Amino acid sequence: MSTDYSRRAILRASAAAAVAAAAVPSLAACGAGKSGATSASNAGKQLAPWPTYTPVKGLNPDFPGTAGGVQDTFLHYPQNLVQSVPAKPGDGSTVKVMMVTYGAPPKGPDANQLWKAVNDAAGVDIELTMVADADFVVKYSTMMAAGDLPDIMMLGLYPLPNQAQFIQAKCADLTEYLSGDAGAKNYPNLAAIPGFTWDAMGRVGGRIYAVPTNRPRLGNSFYANSDKFTQASIWRPTVGGLKKDDLTKGLQTLNAKGHFALGTSTAANFGYLSHAGVHGAPNLWQLSGGAFTTTYGTDEFKASVATMADWFGKGLYDPGALTTSTVQCKSYFQNGTYLSDTDGFGAFTSFATTMGSTSTVDFVRPYDAGTAPTPWFASGYFGYTALKQAPPARIKMLLNVLNFFAAPFGSKEYELINYGIEGVHFTRGKDGGPSVPTDLGKVENNVNLPFKYIAAPPLVNYIPGQPEAAKRCYQAQMDIVPKGVADPSLGIQSPTFNKKWPTLLQLIDDSVNDIVTGKQPVSSWDGVVKSWKSQGGDAIAAELAAEYGKLHS
């Protein structure tokens, strides 16, 4: 489980409840009680080692990342691209792929130059079934029930019925191919995916059944127009460098100048995922002595709600925040109506690119709220790729194809997959990067043709034409990542979580909103936690502890 998963899943859970009633959130998440569940559980099993982590050689970031999750940082686009895969990985056969899409339906490979070029480079004839995000649960559940499986399946985006059992019964066991040094030798691009991403995906029955898609360690972040914060004497780019009371006074000064100092949207819930960690609240759960305790019941979490309520009462938030869409909130931050915002880590690139010529966007470091901060890590992955069972020769070929699609930033393969063909889909910007799409590139691109969801390398910190912004992003990661904490429930099974989490999360979100906006007093939070625990929270905690105990007995 993870906060990323939980906030995505709630958007789909109501519509998909009938088909996802028995869902599990990750490969590792499978306990006893259903046919095949015991064998799919990792409890009591010898856990297969992940591929031996081996960073890609030949690339020289300006600022190297860290094993803890700081990204490799490139201030400029690499001038000499490497050939990551020495030979075409495919055997000329047709490979059927099913994955999510967030773009418009593309033309087929016969009329799509990007698709044809990628097919040629990969050495296979890729047939894509692209499923819109809103249809993911229903269409994937139908595919799994029908048994007509594609060769390559992107899974893990949302919970699916009996997912771990399905993977164990119908998908290829990749352990002998990927585990340990053999995986690093034969599939080096897959071995460059960091261990925290593999851990977040998890195993089934102690075995490796998929390849995860990496995402950065940092999740929801607190962004500010640091120029304005500097004017108010509240810009302190060090963890704990500014006391909360001084921050509040500075925000009031900014607010008095015709702006809202704090931006938020209906989806962000006043940024509590960021502020809770600043106040020292554990990431969703606290694990101690094998027992799981909810973050919602901690004094630190309650203190963060009180802080946001105080800020709202002082007029620092837009009174209409709960009717402000995410898109509107971004726009208000970019045009200066809001002087700060809480958003996902990936939003920094768009903010820096849009606002770079008028203002400086940076990460607000955890302020001093009276306790040691515990910034909440994201899960570190965005789905994973499983393969249909097939003879060993075909599995090896398909893994070579995944290794091709996981080619790193700075390689010829990466540029083709993500940007297309120079002169056809893009021209190069001032730093040599493929940052200027042609008219065709605005249609044939990695949004409408998202090969990046077949497999992908670790994401890097590169912002075209904005080297100073990339430096700021790197330094923020160096400051915050060492303080960050992961969700200890990642990869551990709880049937009650799968069934009731959307409702339980809605209770938390609604109650935070009511208290922050003054509809309920801060003192009502204790009753909220009591209701949350009785409606399923305590059951989740007990199930997590039981499965954790089996895994660590």
XYZ file of C-alpha atoms in Angstrom:
553
model
C 0.000 0.000 0.000
C 1.041 3.599 -0.435
C -0.330 7.113 -0.258
C 0.089 7.375 -4.042
C -1.974 4.255 -4.585
C -4.618 5.276 -2.100
C -5.249 8.694 -3.591
C -5.477 7.318 -7.128
C -7.640 4.386 -6.169
C -10.306 6.467 -4.508
C -11.073 8.088 -7.849
C -11.988 4.734 -9.346
C -13.135 2.620 -6.435
C -16.826 3.487 -6.445
C -17.355 2.732 -10.137
C -15.208 -0.388 -10.029
C -16.338 -1.833 -6.704
C -18.172 -4.747 -8.251
C -15.189 -5.943 -10.253
C -12.478 -5.086 -7.724
C -14.010 -6.348 -4.508
C -11.242 -8.888 -3.963
C -8.432 -6.708 -5.292
C -4.850 -6.599 -4.053
C -2.657 -3.494 -4.373
C 0.755 -4.923 -5.209
C 2.476 -8.088 -6.307
C 3.414 -8.946 -2.753
C -0.032 -8.253 -1.399
C -1.703 -11.586 -1.095
C -2.710 -13.414 2.051
C -4.545 -16.566 2.987
C -8.264 -17.140 2.643
C -8.783 -17.719 -1.089
C -7.765 -20.413 -3.506
C -4.084 -20.097 -4.236
C -3.647 -17.275 -1.746
C -1.331 -19.131 0.582
C 1.144 -19.961 -2.176
C 1.016 -16.418 -3.496
C 1.867 -14.942 -0.103
C 5.504 -14.150 0.628
C 5.132 -15.263 4.234
C 7.542 -18.052 5.070
C 9.041 -18.044 1.568
C 12.654 -17.551 0.582
C 12.609 -14.206 -1.208
C 14.318 -14.185 -4.597
C 16.951 -11.425 -4.845
C 16.183 -8.565 -7.171
C 18.545 -7.976 -10.103
C 21.869 -6.811 -8.709
C 21.604 -3.031 -8.831
C 24.034 -1.744 -11.451
C 23.877 1.911 -12.550
C 24.236 2.402 -16.281
C 27.791 3.152 -17.406
C 28.802 5.743 -19.983
C 26.478 8.510 -18.829
C 27.891 11.414 -16.879
C 25.314 13.434 -14.960
C 26.393 16.857 -13.775
C 25.277 15.872 -10.282
C 25.080 12.136 -9.563
C 22.098 10.785 -7.728
C 22.172 8.641 -4.621
C 21.079 5.129 -3.724
C 18.599 6.743 -1.328
C 16.589 8.189 -4.192
C 18.087 11.526 -5.264
C 17.904 11.680 -9.057
C 20.824 11.941 -11.450
C 20.805 15.553 -12.598
C 21.676 16.807 -16.058
C 21.964 20.558 -16.536
C 22.111 20.177 -20.304
C 21.076 17.512 -22.731
C 23.892 14.985 -23.380
C 25.706 15.851 -26.587
C 26.996 12.374 -27.349
C 24.195 9.859 -27.046
C 25.163 6.303 -26.165
C 23.927 3.156 -27.882
C 22.371 1.362 -24.935
C 21.283 -1.822 -26.714
C 23.926 -3.084 -29.167
C 21.570 -5.165 -31.339
C 17.871 -5.337 -32.098
C 16.327 -7.272 -29.237
C 13.357 -8.687 -31.125
C 12.959 -11.705 -33.359
C 10.634 -10.098 -35.899
C 7.495 -11.567 -34.354
C 4.296 -9.813 -33.342
C 4.191 -8.723 -29.698
C 0.833 -7.781 -28.216
C 0.923 -5.152 -25.485
C -1.800 -3.834 -23.172
C -1.182 -0.629 -21.219
C -2.760 2.555 -19.949
C -2.966 5.753 -21.989
C -3.597 9.386 -21.129
C -3.547 10.635 -24.712
C -5.576 10.629 -27.882
C -5.805 7.423 -29.976
C -2.883 7.406 -32.444
C -2.867 6.284 -36.027
C -1.727 2.699 -36.543
C 1.864 1.735 -37.331
C 1.324 1.845 -41.093
C 0.483 5.549 -40.855
C 2.558 6.503 -37.804
C 6.246 7.263 -38.324
C 7.084 7.073 -34.614
C 5.412 3.691 -34.218
C 7.167 2.323 -37.321
C 10.554 3.604 -36.162
C 10.193 2.072 -32.693
C 9.051 -1.246 -34.177
C 12.099 -1.272 -36.432
C 14.518 -0.401 -33.617
C 13.004 -2.988 -31.266
C 12.897 -5.677 -33.948
C 9.290 -6.662 -33.272
C 5.847 -5.787 -34.612
C 4.204 -4.199 -31.576
C 0.398 -4.318 -31.440
C -0.933 -1.967 -28.790
C -4.168 -2.135 -26.829
C -4.293 1.197 -25.022
C -6.757 1.533 -22.163
C -7.937 4.921 -20.938
C -7.246 5.539 -17.264
C -10.962 5.722 -16.464
C -11.543 2.286 -18.014
C -8.498 0.553 -16.551
C -10.150 -1.556 -13.845
C -13.103 -2.721 -15.922
C -11.193 -3.560 -19.099
C -8.310 -5.250 -17.322
C -10.685 -7.267 -15.165
C -12.487 -8.408 -18.305
C -9.209 -9.370 -19.949
C -8.116 -11.363 -16.922
C -11.442 -13.198 -16.688
C -11.533 -14.013 -20.409
C -8.021 -15.431 -20.396
C -7.082 -13.967 -23.786
C -3.853 -12.376 -22.645
C -1.414 -10.111 -24.473
C 2.297 -10.898 -24.388
C 3.087 -7.832 -22.274
C 0.752 -6.344 -19.659
C 1.144 -3.140 -17.702
C -0.396 -3.806 -14.274
C -0.322 -2.268 -10.821
C -1.903 1.074 -11.641
C -5.135 0.209 -9.823
C -6.147 -2.876 -7.816
C -7.675 -5.739 -9.782
C -9.613 -8.852 -8.717
C -7.347 -11.577 -7.298
C -4.412 -9.911 -8.932
C -1.571 -11.796 -7.258
C -3.270 -15.141 -7.880
C -3.786 -14.212 -11.520
C -0.141 -13.242 -11.912
C 1.063 -16.447 -10.321
C -1.258 -18.626 -12.423
C -1.048 -16.894 -15.817
C 2.123 -14.807 -15.960
C 5.714 -15.895 -16.459
C 7.905 -16.441 -13.416
C 10.878 -14.217 -14.240
C 13.034 -15.156 -11.274
C 15.571 -17.328 -13.093
C 16.065 -14.635 -15.720
C 16.214 -11.504 -13.543
C 17.393 -12.477 -10.084
C 20.846 -11.504 -8.872
C 23.947 -11.132 -11.030
C 22.395 -12.994 -13.978
C 19.717 -10.330 -14.309
C 22.305 -7.549 -14.172
C 24.438 -9.228 -16.824
C 21.693 -10.102 -19.300
C 19.351 -7.146 -18.803
C 21.519 -4.235 -17.603
C 18.904 -1.532 -18.142
C 16.451 -3.400 -15.925
C 19.178 -3.850 -13.305
C 19.631 -0.061 -13.234
C 16.168 0.313 -11.699
C 16.824 1.094 -8.008
C 15.983 -1.350 -5.275
C 13.323 0.819 -3.609
C 11.262 0.612 -6.809
C 11.485 -3.198 -6.899
C 10.653 -3.333 -3.190
C 7.568 -1.190 -3.670
C 6.330 -3.517 -6.413
C 6.926 -6.635 -4.346
C 7.086 -10.358 -5.098
C 4.508 -13.137 -5.397
C 5.221 -16.270 -3.407
C 8.760 -15.022 -2.963
C 9.300 -14.934 -6.744
C 9.780 -12.168 -9.339
C 6.882 -11.854 -11.766
C 7.218 -8.347 -13.193
C 9.417 -5.340 -13.912
C 8.467 -2.072 -12.136
C 8.283 1.414 -13.611
C 10.378 3.822 -11.555
C 9.192 7.063 -10.033
C 11.160 9.505 -7.822
C 11.329 9.174 -4.069
C 9.797 12.543 -3.251
C 6.028 12.777 -3.521
C 3.707 15.629 -2.661
C 5.767 18.774 -2.264
C 5.361 22.340 -1.001
C 6.332 24.823 -3.731
C 6.799 28.567 -3.436
C 7.642 31.645 -5.417
C 10.933 32.008 -3.564
C 11.362 35.600 -4.774
C 8.223 36.608 -2.862
C 9.165 34.484 0.136
C 12.570 36.180 0.164
C 10.911 39.613 0.182
C 8.927 38.514 3.234
C 12.121 37.190 4.912
C 10.768 33.645 5.054
C 12.908 31.936 2.456
C 15.122 29.435 4.270
C 16.371 26.694 1.917
C 17.468 24.450 4.777
C 15.472 21.804 6.622
C 14.221 23.295 9.882
C 15.686 26.676 8.998
C 12.454 28.582 9.661
C 10.150 28.297 12.641
C 6.474 27.793 11.916
C 5.416 30.976 13.723
C 7.857 33.050 11.674
C 6.601 31.383 8.507
C 3.039 32.251 9.471
C 3.912 35.914 10.056
C 5.656 36.123 6.705
C 2.741 34.482 4.932
C 0.425 37.076 6.471
C 2.668 39.817 5.087
C 2.447 38.325 1.604
C -1.282 37.866 1.902
C -1.769 41.520 2.683
C -0.428 42.477 -0.730
C -3.418 41.211 -2.675
C -2.355 37.602 -3.062
C -3.207 34.355 -1.346
C -0.023 33.178 0.285
C -1.081 29.522 0.237
C -2.500 27.782 -2.816
C -4.486 24.580 -2.796
C -7.211 22.777 -4.708
C -10.121 20.465 -4.040
C -7.862 17.469 -4.726
C -4.999 18.675 -2.514
C -7.020 19.030 0.718
C -4.925 22.000 1.847
C -1.726 20.047 1.251
C -2.000 17.876 4.327
C 0.145 15.141 2.771
C 3.028 17.621 2.843
C 2.329 19.394 6.121
C 1.739 16.192 8.110
C 5.291 15.048 7.386
C 6.697 18.454 8.301
C 5.038 18.054 11.699
C 6.685 14.645 12.137
C 3.692 12.412 11.419
C 4.621 8.911 10.150
C 3.927 8.054 6.507
C 0.421 6.560 6.727
C 1.506 4.014 9.358
C 4.035 3.743 12.152
C 5.643 0.317 12.527
C 7.014 -0.527 15.956
C 7.610 -3.977 17.401
C 5.616 -5.558 14.588
C 2.528 -3.429 15.328
C 1.030 -0.887 12.901
C -0.381 2.362 14.254
C -2.206 4.851 12.050
C -0.639 8.237 11.448
C -4.078 9.805 11.837
C -4.085 9.044 15.548
C -0.749 10.719 16.272
C -0.355 14.070 17.987
C 1.814 15.157 15.057
C -0.902 14.620 12.477
C -3.471 16.427 14.617
C -1.008 19.305 15.033
C -0.676 19.596 11.253
C -4.463 19.864 10.905
C -4.456 22.571 13.580
C -1.761 24.469 11.703
C -3.734 24.422 8.461
C -6.884 25.498 10.323
C -4.981 28.414 11.831
C -3.735 29.440 8.398
C -7.216 29.256 6.915
C -8.608 31.314 9.781
C -6.000 33.982 9.061
C -7.137 34.141 5.427
C -3.940 32.674 3.978
C -5.831 30.204 1.784
C -8.306 31.116 -0.941
C -11.783 30.797 0.669
C -12.864 29.015 -2.517
C -10.065 26.460 -2.339
C -12.412 23.487 -2.084
C -14.009 24.396 -5.416
C -10.699 25.116 -7.144
C -9.629 22.402 -9.597
C -6.068 21.185 -9.841
C -5.711 22.872 -13.227
C -7.021 26.165 -11.859
C -4.701 25.943 -8.869
C -1.673 25.438 -11.099
C -2.747 28.408 -13.207
C -3.196 30.628 -10.146
C 0.263 29.714 -8.889
C 1.795 30.349 -12.284
C 0.137 33.766 -12.695
C 0.921 34.926 -9.160
C -2.553 34.753 -7.636
C -1.226 32.037 -5.315
C 2.324 32.477 -4.013
C 2.731 28.814 -3.092
C 1.166 25.468 -3.916
C 1.273 21.833 -2.851
C 1.466 19.384 -5.742
C 3.171 16.207 -6.857
C 6.935 16.116 -7.287
C 6.616 16.020 -11.078
C 4.880 19.402 -11.111
C 8.175 21.178 -10.499
C 9.291 20.819 -14.115
C 6.145 22.414 -15.497
C 6.232 25.189 -12.895
C 9.884 25.969 -13.601
C 9.348 25.923 -17.357
C 6.251 28.128 -17.236
C 7.405 30.586 -14.583
C 11.147 30.588 -15.213
C 11.267 33.959 -16.931
C 9.180 35.801 -14.328
C 9.802 34.210 -10.950
C 11.843 31.578 -9.141
C 10.046 28.401 -8.150
C 11.596 26.227 -5.474
C 10.761 23.569 -2.902
C 9.912 24.899 0.545
C 12.072 22.908 2.937
C 10.352 21.392 5.969
C 9.910 24.225 8.443
C 10.425 23.869 12.188
C 7.060 22.806 13.587
C 8.544 21.743 16.918
C 9.305 18.116 16.007
C 11.739 16.354 13.714
C 10.240 16.344 10.192
C 9.363 13.114 8.412
C 8.740 14.080 4.765
C 6.567 11.394 3.179
C 8.138 9.416 0.371
C 6.025 8.376 -2.572
C 5.842 4.668 -3.377
C 8.673 4.913 -5.922
C 6.908 3.081 -8.731
C 4.120 3.581 -11.269
C 2.795 0.186 -12.192
C 4.765 -2.787 -13.455
C 5.042 -5.006 -16.504
C 4.246 -8.728 -16.481
C 4.621 -11.249 -19.326
C 2.246 -13.957 -20.438
C 3.558 -17.456 -19.874
C 5.564 -18.655 -22.878
C 8.542 -20.905 -23.742
C 11.895 -19.760 -22.297
C 13.226 -18.527 -25.642
C 10.282 -16.161 -26.057
C 10.466 -14.945 -22.447
C 14.127 -14.080 -22.959
C 13.288 -12.218 -26.158
C 10.483 -10.279 -24.461
C 12.776 -9.363 -21.567
C 15.264 -8.076 -24.113
C 12.457 -5.930 -25.518
C 11.746 -4.582 -22.017
C 15.463 -3.923 -21.616
C 15.302 -1.898 -24.852
C 12.407 0.220 -23.601
C 14.248 0.778 -20.303
C 17.183 2.402 -22.140
C 18.467 5.325 -20.056
C 18.194 9.034 -20.554
C 21.107 10.033 -22.766
C 20.795 7.016 -25.040
C 19.692 6.885 -28.664
C 16.916 4.482 -27.748
C 15.540 6.778 -25.057
C 15.461 9.719 -27.435
C 13.585 7.733 -30.066
C 11.033 6.288 -27.636
C 10.316 9.579 -25.885
C 10.897 12.231 -28.567
C 10.855 10.517 -31.952
C 13.011 11.250 -34.982
C 15.000 14.467 -35.330
C 13.619 16.648 -38.110
C 10.423 14.608 -38.218
C 9.113 14.847 -34.677
C 11.394 17.453 -33.117
C 14.156 19.964 -33.587
C 16.766 20.715 -30.963
C 16.630 23.558 -28.496
C 19.458 25.794 -27.352
C 21.042 23.123 -25.168
C 20.859 20.492 -27.893
C 17.877 18.713 -26.411
C 14.900 17.555 -28.506
C 12.675 20.149 -26.890
C 10.945 21.736 -29.913
C 8.229 19.466 -31.327
C 7.238 19.707 -34.976
C 3.594 19.723 -35.988
C 3.809 15.960 -36.436
C 5.584 15.625 -33.086
C 2.637 17.305 -31.390
C 0.536 14.316 -32.483
C 3.031 11.482 -32.629
C 4.587 11.634 -29.170
C 5.020 9.681 -25.943
C 1.636 10.816 -24.639
C -0.432 9.539 -27.537
C 1.943 6.620 -28.116
C 3.099 5.802 -24.565
C 5.762 3.164 -25.109
C 7.210 4.448 -21.817
C 4.661 2.302 -19.976
C 6.053 -0.919 -21.461
C 9.236 -0.361 -19.466
C 11.219 2.693 -18.461
C 14.559 3.700 -16.939
C 14.925 5.600 -13.671
C 13.686 9.141 -14.220
C 16.347 11.841 -14.182
C 16.269 15.492 -13.231
C 16.591 17.361 -16.528
C 14.586 20.492 -17.359
C 15.143 21.656 -20.954
C 16.616 25.148 -21.055
C 16.386 25.554 -17.280
C 19.719 24.453 -15.767
C 19.297 26.667 -12.703
C 15.906 25.088 -12.009
C 17.477 21.643 -12.309
C 20.093 22.698 -9.753
C 17.351 23.836 -7.369
C 15.518 20.552 -7.784
C 18.690 18.569 -7.128
C 19.568 20.555 -4.021
C 16.044 20.179 -2.658
C 16.272 16.422 -3.096
C 19.673 16.365 -1.382
C 18.172 18.282 1.541
C 14.853 16.445 1.892
C 15.430 12.839 0.785
C 17.759 11.956 3.716
C 14.939 13.001 6.078
C 12.201 11.153 4.192
C 10.261 8.140 5.413
C 8.523 5.407 3.431
C 5.115 3.891 4.035
C 5.950 0.698 6.009
C 2.841 -1.060 4.701
C 4.100 -1.167 1.107
C 3.754 -4.704 -0.240
C 1.923 -6.072 2.823
C -1.541 -7.535 2.460
C -4.725 -6.319 4.115
C -8.058 -7.519 2.681
C -9.876 -4.813 4.635
C -7.654 -2.157 3.072
C -8.546 -3.425 -0.386
C -12.232 -3.338 0.399
C -12.663 -0.269 2.575
C -9.763 2.111 1.954
C -11.555 4.476 -0.455
C -14.324 5.045 2.083
C -11.877 5.421 4.948
C -9.747 7.876 3.006
C -12.810 9.910 2.084
C -13.637 10.183 5.795
C -10.160 11.589 6.462
C -10.235 14.005 3.531
C -13.702 15.324 4.362
C -12.862 15.720 8.041
C -9.603 17.552 7.325
C -11.507 19.919 5.052
C -14.240 20.524 7.648
C -11.770 21.294 10.421
C -9.475 23.474 8.319
C -12.395 25.572 7.054
C -13.827 25.967 10.558
C -16.939 23.846 10.125
C -15.710 21.618 12.929
C -13.272 22.368 15.773
C -9.818 20.819 15.928
C -10.986 18.930 19.009
C -13.362 16.903 16.810
C -10.388 15.119 15.231
C -10.203 12.568 18.037
C -13.753 11.471 17.206
C -12.864 11.226 13.521
C -9.980 8.897 14.308
C -12.187 6.794 16.569
C -14.750 6.404 13.771
C -12.030 5.673 11.210
C -10.585 2.929 13.376
C -13.940 1.324 14.132
C -15.015 1.388 10.484
C -12.001 -0.601 9.326
C -8.801 1.128 10.393
C -8.172 -1.189 13.334
C -8.853 -4.228 11.170
C -6.311 -3.019 8.598
C -3.708 -2.478 11.301
C -4.252 -5.986 12.678
C -4.046 -7.585 9.223
C -0.876 -5.713 8.384
C 0.712 -6.807 11.648
C -0.282 -10.440 11.100
C 1.173 -10.557 7.588
C 4.269 -8.650 8.681
C 4.785 -11.168 11.467
C 4.631 -14.051 8.991
C 7.115 -12.350 6.690
C 9.589 -11.697 9.503
C 9.149 -14.801 11.646
